[in-house]
Short mmCIF file of C-alpha atoms and ligand atoms in Angstrom, two decimals:
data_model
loop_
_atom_site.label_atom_id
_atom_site.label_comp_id
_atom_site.label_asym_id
_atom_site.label_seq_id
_atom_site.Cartn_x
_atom_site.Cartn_y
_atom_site.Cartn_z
CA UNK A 339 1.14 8.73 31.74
CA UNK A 340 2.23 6.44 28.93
CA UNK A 341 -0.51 3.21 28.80
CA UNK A 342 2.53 1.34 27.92
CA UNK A 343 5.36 0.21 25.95
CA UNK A 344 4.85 -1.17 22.15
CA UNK A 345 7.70 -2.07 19.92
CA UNK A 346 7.51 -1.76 15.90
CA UNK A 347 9.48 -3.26 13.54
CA UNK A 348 9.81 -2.07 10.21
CA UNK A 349 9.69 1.94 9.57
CA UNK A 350 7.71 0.86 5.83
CA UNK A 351 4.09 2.89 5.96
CA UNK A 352 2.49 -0.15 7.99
CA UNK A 353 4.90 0.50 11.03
CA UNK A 354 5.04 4.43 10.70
CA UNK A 355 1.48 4.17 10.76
CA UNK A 356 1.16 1.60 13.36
CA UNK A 357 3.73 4.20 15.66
CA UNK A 358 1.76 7.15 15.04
CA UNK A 359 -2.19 5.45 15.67
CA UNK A 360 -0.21 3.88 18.90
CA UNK A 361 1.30 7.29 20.08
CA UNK A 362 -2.34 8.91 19.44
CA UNK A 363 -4.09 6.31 21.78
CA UNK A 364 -1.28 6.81 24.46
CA UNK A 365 1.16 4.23 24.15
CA UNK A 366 5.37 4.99 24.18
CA UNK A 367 6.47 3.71 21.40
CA UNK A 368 9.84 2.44 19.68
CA UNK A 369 9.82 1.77 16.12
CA UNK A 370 12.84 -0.15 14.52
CA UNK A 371 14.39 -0.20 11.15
CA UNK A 372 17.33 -2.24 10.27
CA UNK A 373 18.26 0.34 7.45
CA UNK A 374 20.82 2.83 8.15
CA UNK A 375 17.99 5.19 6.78
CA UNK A 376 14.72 5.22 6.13
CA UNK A 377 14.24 4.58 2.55
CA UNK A 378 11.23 4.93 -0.02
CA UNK A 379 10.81 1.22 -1.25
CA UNK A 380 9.95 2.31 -4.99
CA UNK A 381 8.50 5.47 -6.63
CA UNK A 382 5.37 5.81 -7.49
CA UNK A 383 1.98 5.32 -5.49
CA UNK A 384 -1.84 5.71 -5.44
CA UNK A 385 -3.99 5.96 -2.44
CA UNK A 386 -7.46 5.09 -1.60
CA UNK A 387 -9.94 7.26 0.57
CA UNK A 388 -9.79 4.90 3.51
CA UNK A 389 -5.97 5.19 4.03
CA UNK A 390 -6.07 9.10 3.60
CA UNK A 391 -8.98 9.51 6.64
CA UNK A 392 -6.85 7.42 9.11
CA UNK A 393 -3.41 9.10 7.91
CA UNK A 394 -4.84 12.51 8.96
CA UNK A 395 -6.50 11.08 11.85
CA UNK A 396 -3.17 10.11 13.16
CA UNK A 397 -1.37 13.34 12.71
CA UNK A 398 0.25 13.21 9.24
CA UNK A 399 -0.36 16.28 7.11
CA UNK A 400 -2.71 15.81 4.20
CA UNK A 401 -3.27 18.72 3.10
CA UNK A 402 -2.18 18.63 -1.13
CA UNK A 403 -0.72 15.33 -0.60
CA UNK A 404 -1.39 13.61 -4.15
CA UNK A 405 -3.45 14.66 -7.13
CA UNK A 406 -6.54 13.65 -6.86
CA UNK A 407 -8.58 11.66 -9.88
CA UNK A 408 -11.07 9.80 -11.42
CA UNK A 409 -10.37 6.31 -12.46
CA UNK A 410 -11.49 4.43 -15.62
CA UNK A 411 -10.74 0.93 -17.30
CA UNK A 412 -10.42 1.40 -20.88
CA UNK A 413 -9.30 -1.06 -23.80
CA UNK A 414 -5.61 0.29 -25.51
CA UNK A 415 -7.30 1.47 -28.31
CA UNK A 416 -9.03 3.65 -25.73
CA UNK A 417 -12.94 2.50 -25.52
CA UNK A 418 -14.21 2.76 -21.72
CA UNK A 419 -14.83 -0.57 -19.97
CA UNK A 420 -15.20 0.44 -16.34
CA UNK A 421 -15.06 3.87 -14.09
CA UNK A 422 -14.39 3.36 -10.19
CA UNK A 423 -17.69 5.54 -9.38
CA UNK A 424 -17.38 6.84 -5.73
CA UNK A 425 -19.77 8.86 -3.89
CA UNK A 426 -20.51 12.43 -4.51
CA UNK A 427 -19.37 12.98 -1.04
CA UNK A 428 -16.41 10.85 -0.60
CA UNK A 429 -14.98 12.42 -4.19
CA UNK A 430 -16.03 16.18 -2.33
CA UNK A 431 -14.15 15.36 1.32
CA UNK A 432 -11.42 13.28 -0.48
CA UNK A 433 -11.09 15.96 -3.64
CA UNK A 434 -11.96 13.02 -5.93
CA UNK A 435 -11.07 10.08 -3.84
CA UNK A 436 -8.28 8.08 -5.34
CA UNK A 437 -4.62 9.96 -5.53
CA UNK A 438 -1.45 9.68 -6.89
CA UNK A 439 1.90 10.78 -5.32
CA UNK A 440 5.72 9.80 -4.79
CA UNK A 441 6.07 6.84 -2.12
CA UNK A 442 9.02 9.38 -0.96
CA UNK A 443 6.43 12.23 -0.50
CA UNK A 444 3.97 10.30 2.08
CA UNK A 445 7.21 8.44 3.81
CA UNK A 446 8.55 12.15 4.34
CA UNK A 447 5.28 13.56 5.65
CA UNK A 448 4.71 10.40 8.02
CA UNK A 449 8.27 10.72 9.33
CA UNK A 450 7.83 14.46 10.09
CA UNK A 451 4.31 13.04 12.38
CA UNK A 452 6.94 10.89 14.74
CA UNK A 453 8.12 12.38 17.42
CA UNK A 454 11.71 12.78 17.37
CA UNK A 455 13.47 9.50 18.78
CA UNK A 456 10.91 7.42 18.11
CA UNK A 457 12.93 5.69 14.66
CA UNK A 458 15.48 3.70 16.05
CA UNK A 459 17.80 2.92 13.05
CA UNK A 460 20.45 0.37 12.01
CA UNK A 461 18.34 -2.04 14.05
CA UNK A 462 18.14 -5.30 12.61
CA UNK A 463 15.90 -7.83 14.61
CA UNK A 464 17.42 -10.99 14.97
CA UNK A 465 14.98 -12.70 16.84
CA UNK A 466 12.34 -12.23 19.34
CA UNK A 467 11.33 -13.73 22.88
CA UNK A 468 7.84 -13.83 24.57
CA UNK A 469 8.38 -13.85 28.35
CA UNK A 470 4.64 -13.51 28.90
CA UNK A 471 4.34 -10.79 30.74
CA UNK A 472 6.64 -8.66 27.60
CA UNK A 473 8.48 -9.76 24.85
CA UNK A 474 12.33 -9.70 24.56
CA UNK A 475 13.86 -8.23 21.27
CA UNK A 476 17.01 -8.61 20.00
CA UNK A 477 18.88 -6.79 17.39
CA UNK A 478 22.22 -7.40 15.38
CA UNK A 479 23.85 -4.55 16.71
CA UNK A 480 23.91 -6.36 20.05
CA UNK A 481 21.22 -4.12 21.67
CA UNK A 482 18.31 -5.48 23.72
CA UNK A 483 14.95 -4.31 23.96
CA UNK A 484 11.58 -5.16 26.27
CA UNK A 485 8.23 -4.35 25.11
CA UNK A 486 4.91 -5.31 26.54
CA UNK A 487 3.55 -5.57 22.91
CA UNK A 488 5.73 -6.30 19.54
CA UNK A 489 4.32 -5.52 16.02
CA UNK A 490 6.28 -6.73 13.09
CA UNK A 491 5.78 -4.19 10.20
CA UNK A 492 8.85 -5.28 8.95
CA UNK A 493 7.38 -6.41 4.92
CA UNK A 494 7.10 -9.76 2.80
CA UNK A 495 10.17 -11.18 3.98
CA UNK A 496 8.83 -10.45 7.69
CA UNK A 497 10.93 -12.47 10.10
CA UNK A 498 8.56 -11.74 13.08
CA UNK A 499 6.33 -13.54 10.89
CA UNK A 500 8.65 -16.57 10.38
CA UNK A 501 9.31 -16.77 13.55
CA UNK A 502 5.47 -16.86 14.73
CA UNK A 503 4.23 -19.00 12.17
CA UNK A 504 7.36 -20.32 9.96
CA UNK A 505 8.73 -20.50 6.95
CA UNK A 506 6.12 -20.28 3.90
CA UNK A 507 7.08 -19.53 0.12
CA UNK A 508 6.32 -16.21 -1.32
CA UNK A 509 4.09 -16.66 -4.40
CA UNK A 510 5.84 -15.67 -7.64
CA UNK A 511 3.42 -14.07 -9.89
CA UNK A 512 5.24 -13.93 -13.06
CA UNK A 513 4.30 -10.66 -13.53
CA UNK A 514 6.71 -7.76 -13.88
CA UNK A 515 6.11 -4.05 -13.74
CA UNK A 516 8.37 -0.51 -14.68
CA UNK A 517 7.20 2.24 -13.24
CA UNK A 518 7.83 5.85 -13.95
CA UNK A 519 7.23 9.73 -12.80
CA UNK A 520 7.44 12.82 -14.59
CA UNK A 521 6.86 16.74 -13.53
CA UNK A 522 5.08 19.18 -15.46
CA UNK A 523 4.24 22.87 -15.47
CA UNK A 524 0.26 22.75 -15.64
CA UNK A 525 -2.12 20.97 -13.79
CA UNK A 526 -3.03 17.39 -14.58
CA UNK A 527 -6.35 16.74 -15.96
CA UNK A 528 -7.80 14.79 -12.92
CA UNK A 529 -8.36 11.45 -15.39
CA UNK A 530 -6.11 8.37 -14.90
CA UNK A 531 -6.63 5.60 -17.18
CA UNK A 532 -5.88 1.64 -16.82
CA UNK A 533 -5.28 0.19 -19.97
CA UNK A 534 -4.93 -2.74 -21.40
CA UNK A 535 -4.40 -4.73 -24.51
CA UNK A 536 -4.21 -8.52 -24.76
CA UNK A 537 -1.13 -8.66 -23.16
CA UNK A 538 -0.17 -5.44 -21.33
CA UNK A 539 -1.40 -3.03 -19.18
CA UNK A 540 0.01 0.57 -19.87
CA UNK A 541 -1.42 3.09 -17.10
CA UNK A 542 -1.02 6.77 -15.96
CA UNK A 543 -2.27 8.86 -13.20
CA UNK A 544 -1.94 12.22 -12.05
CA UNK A 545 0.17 13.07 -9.15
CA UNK A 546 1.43 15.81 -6.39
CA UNK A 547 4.42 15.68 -5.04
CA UNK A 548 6.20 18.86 -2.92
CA UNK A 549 3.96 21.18 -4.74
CA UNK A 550 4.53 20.07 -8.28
CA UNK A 551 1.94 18.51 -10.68
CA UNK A 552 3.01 15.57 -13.14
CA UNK A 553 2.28 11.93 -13.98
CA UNK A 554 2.85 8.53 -13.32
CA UNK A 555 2.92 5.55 -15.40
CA UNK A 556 3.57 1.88 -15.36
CA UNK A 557 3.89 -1.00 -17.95
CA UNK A 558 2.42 -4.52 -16.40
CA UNK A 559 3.07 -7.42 -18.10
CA UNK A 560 3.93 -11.61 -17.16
CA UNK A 561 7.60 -12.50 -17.49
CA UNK A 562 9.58 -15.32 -16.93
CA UNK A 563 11.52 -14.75 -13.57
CA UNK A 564 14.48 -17.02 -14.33
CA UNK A 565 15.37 -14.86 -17.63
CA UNK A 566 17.67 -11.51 -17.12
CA UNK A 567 15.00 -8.33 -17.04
CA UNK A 568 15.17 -5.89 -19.94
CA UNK A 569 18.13 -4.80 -20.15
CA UNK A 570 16.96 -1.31 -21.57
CA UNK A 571 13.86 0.23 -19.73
CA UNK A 572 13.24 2.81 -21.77
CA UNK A 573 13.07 0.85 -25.02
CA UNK A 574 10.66 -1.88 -22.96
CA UNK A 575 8.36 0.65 -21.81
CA UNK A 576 8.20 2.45 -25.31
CA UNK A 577 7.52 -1.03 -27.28
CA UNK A 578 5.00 -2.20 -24.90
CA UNK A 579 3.13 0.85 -25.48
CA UNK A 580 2.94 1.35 -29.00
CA UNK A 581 -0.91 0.82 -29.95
CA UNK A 582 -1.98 2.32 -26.36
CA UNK A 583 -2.78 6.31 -26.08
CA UNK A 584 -1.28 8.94 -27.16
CA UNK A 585 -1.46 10.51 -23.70
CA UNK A 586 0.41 7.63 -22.21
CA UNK A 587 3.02 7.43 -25.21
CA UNK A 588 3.64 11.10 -24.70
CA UNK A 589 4.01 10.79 -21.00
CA UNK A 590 6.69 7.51 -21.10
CA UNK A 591 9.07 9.25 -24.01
CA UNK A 592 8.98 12.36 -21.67
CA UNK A 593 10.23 10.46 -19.10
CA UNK A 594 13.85 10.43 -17.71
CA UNK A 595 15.58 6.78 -17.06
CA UNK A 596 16.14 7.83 -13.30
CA UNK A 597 12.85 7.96 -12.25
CA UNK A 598 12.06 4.59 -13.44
CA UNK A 599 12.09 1.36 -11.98
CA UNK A 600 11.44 -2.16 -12.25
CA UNK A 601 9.69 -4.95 -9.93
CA UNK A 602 8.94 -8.39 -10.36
CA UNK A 603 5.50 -8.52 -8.55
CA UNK A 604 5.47 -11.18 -5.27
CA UNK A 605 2.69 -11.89 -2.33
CA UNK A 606 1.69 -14.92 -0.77
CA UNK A 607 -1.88 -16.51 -0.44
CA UNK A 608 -3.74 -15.45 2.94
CA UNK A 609 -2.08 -16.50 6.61
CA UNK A 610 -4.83 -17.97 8.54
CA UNK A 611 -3.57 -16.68 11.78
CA UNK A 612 -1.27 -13.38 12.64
CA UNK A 613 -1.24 -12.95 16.15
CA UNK A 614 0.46 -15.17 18.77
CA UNK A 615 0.63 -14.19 22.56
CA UNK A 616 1.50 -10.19 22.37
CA UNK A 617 3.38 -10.36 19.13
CA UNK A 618 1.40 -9.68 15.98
CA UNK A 619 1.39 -8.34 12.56
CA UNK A 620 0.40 -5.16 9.86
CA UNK A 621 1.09 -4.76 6.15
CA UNK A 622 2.83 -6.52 3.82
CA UNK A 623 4.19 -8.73 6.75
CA UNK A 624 0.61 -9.99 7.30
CA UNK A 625 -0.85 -9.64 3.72
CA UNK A 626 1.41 -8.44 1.07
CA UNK A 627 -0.71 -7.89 -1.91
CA UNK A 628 -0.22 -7.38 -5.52
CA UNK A 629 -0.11 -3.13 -6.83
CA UNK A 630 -3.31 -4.56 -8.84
CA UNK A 631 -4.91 -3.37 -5.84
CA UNK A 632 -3.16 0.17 -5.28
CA UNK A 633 -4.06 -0.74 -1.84
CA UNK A 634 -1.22 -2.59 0.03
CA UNK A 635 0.26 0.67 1.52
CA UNK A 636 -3.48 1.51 1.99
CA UNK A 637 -3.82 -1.18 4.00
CA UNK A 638 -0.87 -1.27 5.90
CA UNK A 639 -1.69 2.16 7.02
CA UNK A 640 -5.29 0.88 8.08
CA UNK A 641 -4.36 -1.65 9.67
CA UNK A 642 -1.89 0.12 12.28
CA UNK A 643 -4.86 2.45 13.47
CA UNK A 644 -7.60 -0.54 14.06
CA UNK A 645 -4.95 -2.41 15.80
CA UNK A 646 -4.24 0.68 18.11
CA UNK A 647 -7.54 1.11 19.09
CA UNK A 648 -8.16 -2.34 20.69
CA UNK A 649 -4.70 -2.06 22.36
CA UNK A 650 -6.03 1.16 23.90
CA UNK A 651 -9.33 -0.87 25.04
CA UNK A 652 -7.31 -3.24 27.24
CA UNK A 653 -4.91 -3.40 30.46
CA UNK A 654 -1.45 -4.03 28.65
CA UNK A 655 -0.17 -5.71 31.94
CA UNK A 656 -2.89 -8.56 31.25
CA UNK A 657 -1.59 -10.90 28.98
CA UNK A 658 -4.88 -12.71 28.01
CA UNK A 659 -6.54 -9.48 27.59
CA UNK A 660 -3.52 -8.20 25.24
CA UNK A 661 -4.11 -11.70 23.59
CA UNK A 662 -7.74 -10.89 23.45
CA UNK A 663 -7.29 -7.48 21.55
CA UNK A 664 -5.07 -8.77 18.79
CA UNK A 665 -7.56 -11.25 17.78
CA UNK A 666 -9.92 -8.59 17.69
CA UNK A 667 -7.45 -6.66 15.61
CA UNK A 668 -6.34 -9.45 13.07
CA UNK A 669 -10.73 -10.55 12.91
CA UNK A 670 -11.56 -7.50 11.82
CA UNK A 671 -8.44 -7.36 9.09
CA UNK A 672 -8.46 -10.65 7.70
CA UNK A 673 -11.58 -10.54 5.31
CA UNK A 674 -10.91 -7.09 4.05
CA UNK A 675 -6.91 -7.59 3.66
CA UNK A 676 -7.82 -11.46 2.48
CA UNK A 677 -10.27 -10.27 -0.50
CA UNK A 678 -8.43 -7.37 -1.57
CA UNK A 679 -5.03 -9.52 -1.93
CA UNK A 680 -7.11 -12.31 -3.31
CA UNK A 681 -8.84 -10.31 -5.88
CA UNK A 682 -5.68 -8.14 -6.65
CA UNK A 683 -3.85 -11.98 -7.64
CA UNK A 684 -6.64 -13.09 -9.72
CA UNK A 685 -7.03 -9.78 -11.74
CA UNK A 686 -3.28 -10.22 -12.04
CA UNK A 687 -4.01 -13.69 -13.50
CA UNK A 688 -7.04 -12.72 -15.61
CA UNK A 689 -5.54 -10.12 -17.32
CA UNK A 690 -1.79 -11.49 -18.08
CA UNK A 691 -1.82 -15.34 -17.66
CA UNK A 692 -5.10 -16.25 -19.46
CA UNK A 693 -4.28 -18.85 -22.24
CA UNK A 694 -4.13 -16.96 -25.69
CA UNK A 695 -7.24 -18.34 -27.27
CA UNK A 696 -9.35 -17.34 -24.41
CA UNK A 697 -7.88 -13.51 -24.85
CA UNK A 698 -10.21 -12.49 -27.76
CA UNK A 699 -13.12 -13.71 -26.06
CA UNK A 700 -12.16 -12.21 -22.36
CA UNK A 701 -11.71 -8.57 -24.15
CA UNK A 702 -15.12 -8.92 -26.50
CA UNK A 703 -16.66 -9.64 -23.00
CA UNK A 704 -15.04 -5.90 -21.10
CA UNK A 705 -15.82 -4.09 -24.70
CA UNK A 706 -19.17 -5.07 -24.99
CA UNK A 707 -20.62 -6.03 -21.23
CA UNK A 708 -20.73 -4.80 -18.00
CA UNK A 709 -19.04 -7.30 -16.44
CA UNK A 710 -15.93 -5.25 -15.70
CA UNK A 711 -18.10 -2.46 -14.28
CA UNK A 712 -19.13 -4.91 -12.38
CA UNK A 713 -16.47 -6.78 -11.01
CA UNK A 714 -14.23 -3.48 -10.44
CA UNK A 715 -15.55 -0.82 -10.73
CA UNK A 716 -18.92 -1.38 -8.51
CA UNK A 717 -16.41 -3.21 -6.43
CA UNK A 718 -14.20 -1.37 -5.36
CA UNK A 719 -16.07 1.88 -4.58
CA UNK A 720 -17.84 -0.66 -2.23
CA UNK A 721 -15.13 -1.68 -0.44
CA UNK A 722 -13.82 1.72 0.23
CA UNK A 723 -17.31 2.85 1.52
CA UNK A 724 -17.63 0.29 4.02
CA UNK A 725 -13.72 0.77 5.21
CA UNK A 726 -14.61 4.31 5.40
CA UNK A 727 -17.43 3.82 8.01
CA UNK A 728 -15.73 1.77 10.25
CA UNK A 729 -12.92 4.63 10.86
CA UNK A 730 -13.86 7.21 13.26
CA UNK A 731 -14.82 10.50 12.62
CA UNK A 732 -12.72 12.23 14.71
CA UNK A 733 -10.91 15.53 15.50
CA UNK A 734 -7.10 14.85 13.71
CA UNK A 735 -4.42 14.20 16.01
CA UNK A 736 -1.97 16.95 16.92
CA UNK A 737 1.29 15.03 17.67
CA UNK A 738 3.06 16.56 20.79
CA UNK A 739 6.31 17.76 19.24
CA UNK A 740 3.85 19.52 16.48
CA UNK A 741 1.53 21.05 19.32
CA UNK A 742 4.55 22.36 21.01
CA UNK A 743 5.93 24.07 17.58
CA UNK A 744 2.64 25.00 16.70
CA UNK A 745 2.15 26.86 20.22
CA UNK A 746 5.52 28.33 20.30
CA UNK A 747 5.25 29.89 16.76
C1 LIG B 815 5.44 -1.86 -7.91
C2 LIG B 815 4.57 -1.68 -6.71
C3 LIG B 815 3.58 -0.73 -6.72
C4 LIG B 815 2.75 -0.57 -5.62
N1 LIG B 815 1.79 0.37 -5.67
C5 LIG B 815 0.99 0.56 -4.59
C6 LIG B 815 -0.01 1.58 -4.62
O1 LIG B 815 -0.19 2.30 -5.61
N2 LIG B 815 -0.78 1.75 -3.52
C7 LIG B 815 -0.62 0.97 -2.39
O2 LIG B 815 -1.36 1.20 -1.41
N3 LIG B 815 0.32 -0.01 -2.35
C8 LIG B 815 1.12 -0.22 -3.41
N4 LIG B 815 2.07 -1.21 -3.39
C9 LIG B 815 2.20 -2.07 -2.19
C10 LIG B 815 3.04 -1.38 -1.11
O3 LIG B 815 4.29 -1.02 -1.62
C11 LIG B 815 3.27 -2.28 0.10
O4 LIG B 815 2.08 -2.93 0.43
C12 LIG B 815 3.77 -1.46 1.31
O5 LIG B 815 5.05 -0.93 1.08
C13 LIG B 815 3.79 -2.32 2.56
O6 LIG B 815 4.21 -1.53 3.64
P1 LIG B 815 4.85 -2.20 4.93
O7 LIG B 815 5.19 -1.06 5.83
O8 LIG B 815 3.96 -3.26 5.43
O9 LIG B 815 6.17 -2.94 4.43
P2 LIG B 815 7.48 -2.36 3.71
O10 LIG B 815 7.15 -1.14 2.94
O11 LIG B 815 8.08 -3.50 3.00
O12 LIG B 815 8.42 -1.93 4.92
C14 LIG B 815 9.04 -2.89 5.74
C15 LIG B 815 10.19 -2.21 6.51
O13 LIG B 815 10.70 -3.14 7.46
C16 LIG B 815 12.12 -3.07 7.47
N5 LIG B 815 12.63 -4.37 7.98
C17 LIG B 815 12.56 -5.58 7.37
N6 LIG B 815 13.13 -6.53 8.16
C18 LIG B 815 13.54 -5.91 9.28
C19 LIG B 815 14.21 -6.35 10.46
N7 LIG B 815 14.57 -7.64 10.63
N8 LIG B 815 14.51 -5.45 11.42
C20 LIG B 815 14.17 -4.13 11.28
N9 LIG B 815 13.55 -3.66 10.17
C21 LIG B 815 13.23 -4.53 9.19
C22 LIG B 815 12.47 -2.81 6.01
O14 LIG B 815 13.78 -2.27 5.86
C23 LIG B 815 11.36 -1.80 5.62
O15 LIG B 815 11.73 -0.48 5.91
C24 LIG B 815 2.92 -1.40 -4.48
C25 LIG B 815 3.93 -2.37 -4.47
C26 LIG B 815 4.76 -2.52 -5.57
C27 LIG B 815 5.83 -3.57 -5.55
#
């Protein structure tokens, strides 16, 4: 018997993953995107450990999703500054811990985890209602929906989140990024490499995607959002990276203008409170963070499993116990999403917006100190750790339209 009805809106990874944790728990679910399709916001992505545990927990095949790899910091002429160091054991379960892949390739493996029905497209949300004991959607197309709990996954522009908590104004970081893919025939080394010069950061990793081995890359720079972007991608990317490796040289020029693409890098600064009655919020709609992190699909996905788990802890009919379980939810989120979205701006900041005399002096202190070891790569390997041992060890979920095939076949 279903423990209730929950609404999701937003089929991005935080509300496919928030559908999938809620279906494991017991919970019917209905998850709404106002796209006619569901669509891969961008190419390329890296995952961390913690997002891979809870993606298999759920019921989305992981098996050869993303190449695995080991991650250094180095300067562009190549000298090592930092390596993300994770544990013997969390590089053997995780086959090296941090991966690369297509955004398409984990969208497509999440959406074959739903059961069928459960993506309700060409559903805009217009505006929501709390009655108390449920809350009232409605959608553009006219349609109505009732739900005893609502979770807006629906991104930066969230307007479950405007409508909770207002208006706010997304924080331009005058920082722009092309990113591209390539696919080769032989296996990637297992190394990517963040690099950067004074100015730029020119980075590749390793990636899987439908059985094929290749590459990503991206160029990171600050830019002036009210000029026109490059108006040649290929020539950007090429003169950005003169002076950086000949790996990562190799890797852009091989690279065909289709399967790159630009962003202009946004978030906003922390939102003290998420939840409000039984409405509340995962991803970017509650913390969108800058890709400095690699980790805002990470924890988007994260967040949709914790947040199932105290739903399935309380009596959905009791509002003040609902109430009860999202600030539990959003608690135990807010200094993990906070710091990593926090530290992901001020990296941002330290490595692109830094004024130019300081720039010798910041890149004498990563050549010749530990402070970048420090700062990132002790870090982070700490972070994922302690993420890791607050998710369950648990058999993975078997959704029930993948039992039945599996039992049939
Ligand atoms: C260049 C770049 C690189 C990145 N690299 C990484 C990385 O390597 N690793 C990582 O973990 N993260 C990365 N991120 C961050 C990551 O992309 C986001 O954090 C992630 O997509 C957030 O997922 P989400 O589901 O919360 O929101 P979104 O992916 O934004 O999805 C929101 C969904 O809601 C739908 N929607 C919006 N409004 C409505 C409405 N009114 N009604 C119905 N549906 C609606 C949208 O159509 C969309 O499908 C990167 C981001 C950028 C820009």
């Amino acid at each position: 018997m279903s423990k209730g009805r929950i609404a999701i809106i937003g089929a991005g990874p935080g509300g496919m993953a928030a559908a999938l944790a809620a279906i494991r728990v017991g919970f019917e679910v209905a998850l709404f995107e106002r796209a006619a399709e569901v669509r891969a916001a961008g190419n390329i992505l890296n995952l961390w450990p913690p997002p891979q545990k809870v993606l298999k927990l759920i019921g989305v095949d992981t098996d050869d999703l993303g190449a695995p790899c080991k991650l250094f910091f180095r300067s562009a002429k190549g000298r090592t500054r930092a390596e993300v160091k994770l544990t013997p054991e969390v590089e053997r379960e995780f086959g090296g811990g941090f991966i690369g892949l297509l955004r398409w390739g984990l969208y497509q493996r999440m959406m074959a985890a739903l059961p069928p029905g459960t993506i309700r497209l060409d559903h805009n949300l217009v505006s929501h209602t709390d009655l108390g004991h449920a809350v009232r959607l409605d959608f553009a197309n006219g349609e109505a929906f009732e739900a005893d709990v609502v979770i807006g996954a629906d991104g930066i522009n969230s307007s479950v989140r405007k409508s909770l908590w207002g208006d706010a104004p997304i924080r331009h970081q005058h920082l722009h990024l092309v990113g591209g893919y390539l696919f080769l025939d032989r296996a990637p080394d297992g190394v990517g490499v963040l690099s950067h010069n004074r100015t730029t950061q020119v980075s590749y990793t390793p990636i899987r995607h439908e059985g094929k081995w290749g590459y990503e890359w991206w160029v990171l720079e600050a830019c002036d959002p009210s000029a026109p972007p490059p108006a040649d991608l290929i020539a950007f990317c090429r003169d950005r990276a003169a002076g950086f490796s000949q790996t990562v040289r190799d890797l852009i020029a091989a690279t065909p203008l289709e399967h790159m693409q630009r962003w202009e890098i946004r978030d906003r600064p922390p939102l003290p409170q998420w939840s409000k009655g039984r409405v509340t919020l995962v991803g970017d709609a509650a913390h969108p963070t800058s890709p400095y992190a690699a980790y805002g699909a990470g924890m988007s996905i994260e967040d949709g499993y914790f947040l199932a788990r105290e739903l399935a802890a309380v009596d959905i009919a009791d509002t003040a116990a609902v109430s009860g379980a999202l600030q539990r939810y959003e608690d135990r989120r807010k200094p993990h999403t906070s710091r990593v979205s926090q530290e992901a701006y001020q990296t941002g900041r330290m490595f692109h917006h830094l004024p130019a005399p300081l720039r010798p002096l910041r890149d004498f202190v990563f050549d010749h100190t530990s402070f970048l070891q420090k700062m990132v790569g002790d870090e982070m390997p700490k972070h994922i750790l302690s993420q890791l041992a607050e998710i369950e060890d648990a058999e993975p979920f078997i959704p029930p339209h993948l039992k039945e095939k599996a039992s049939a076949a």
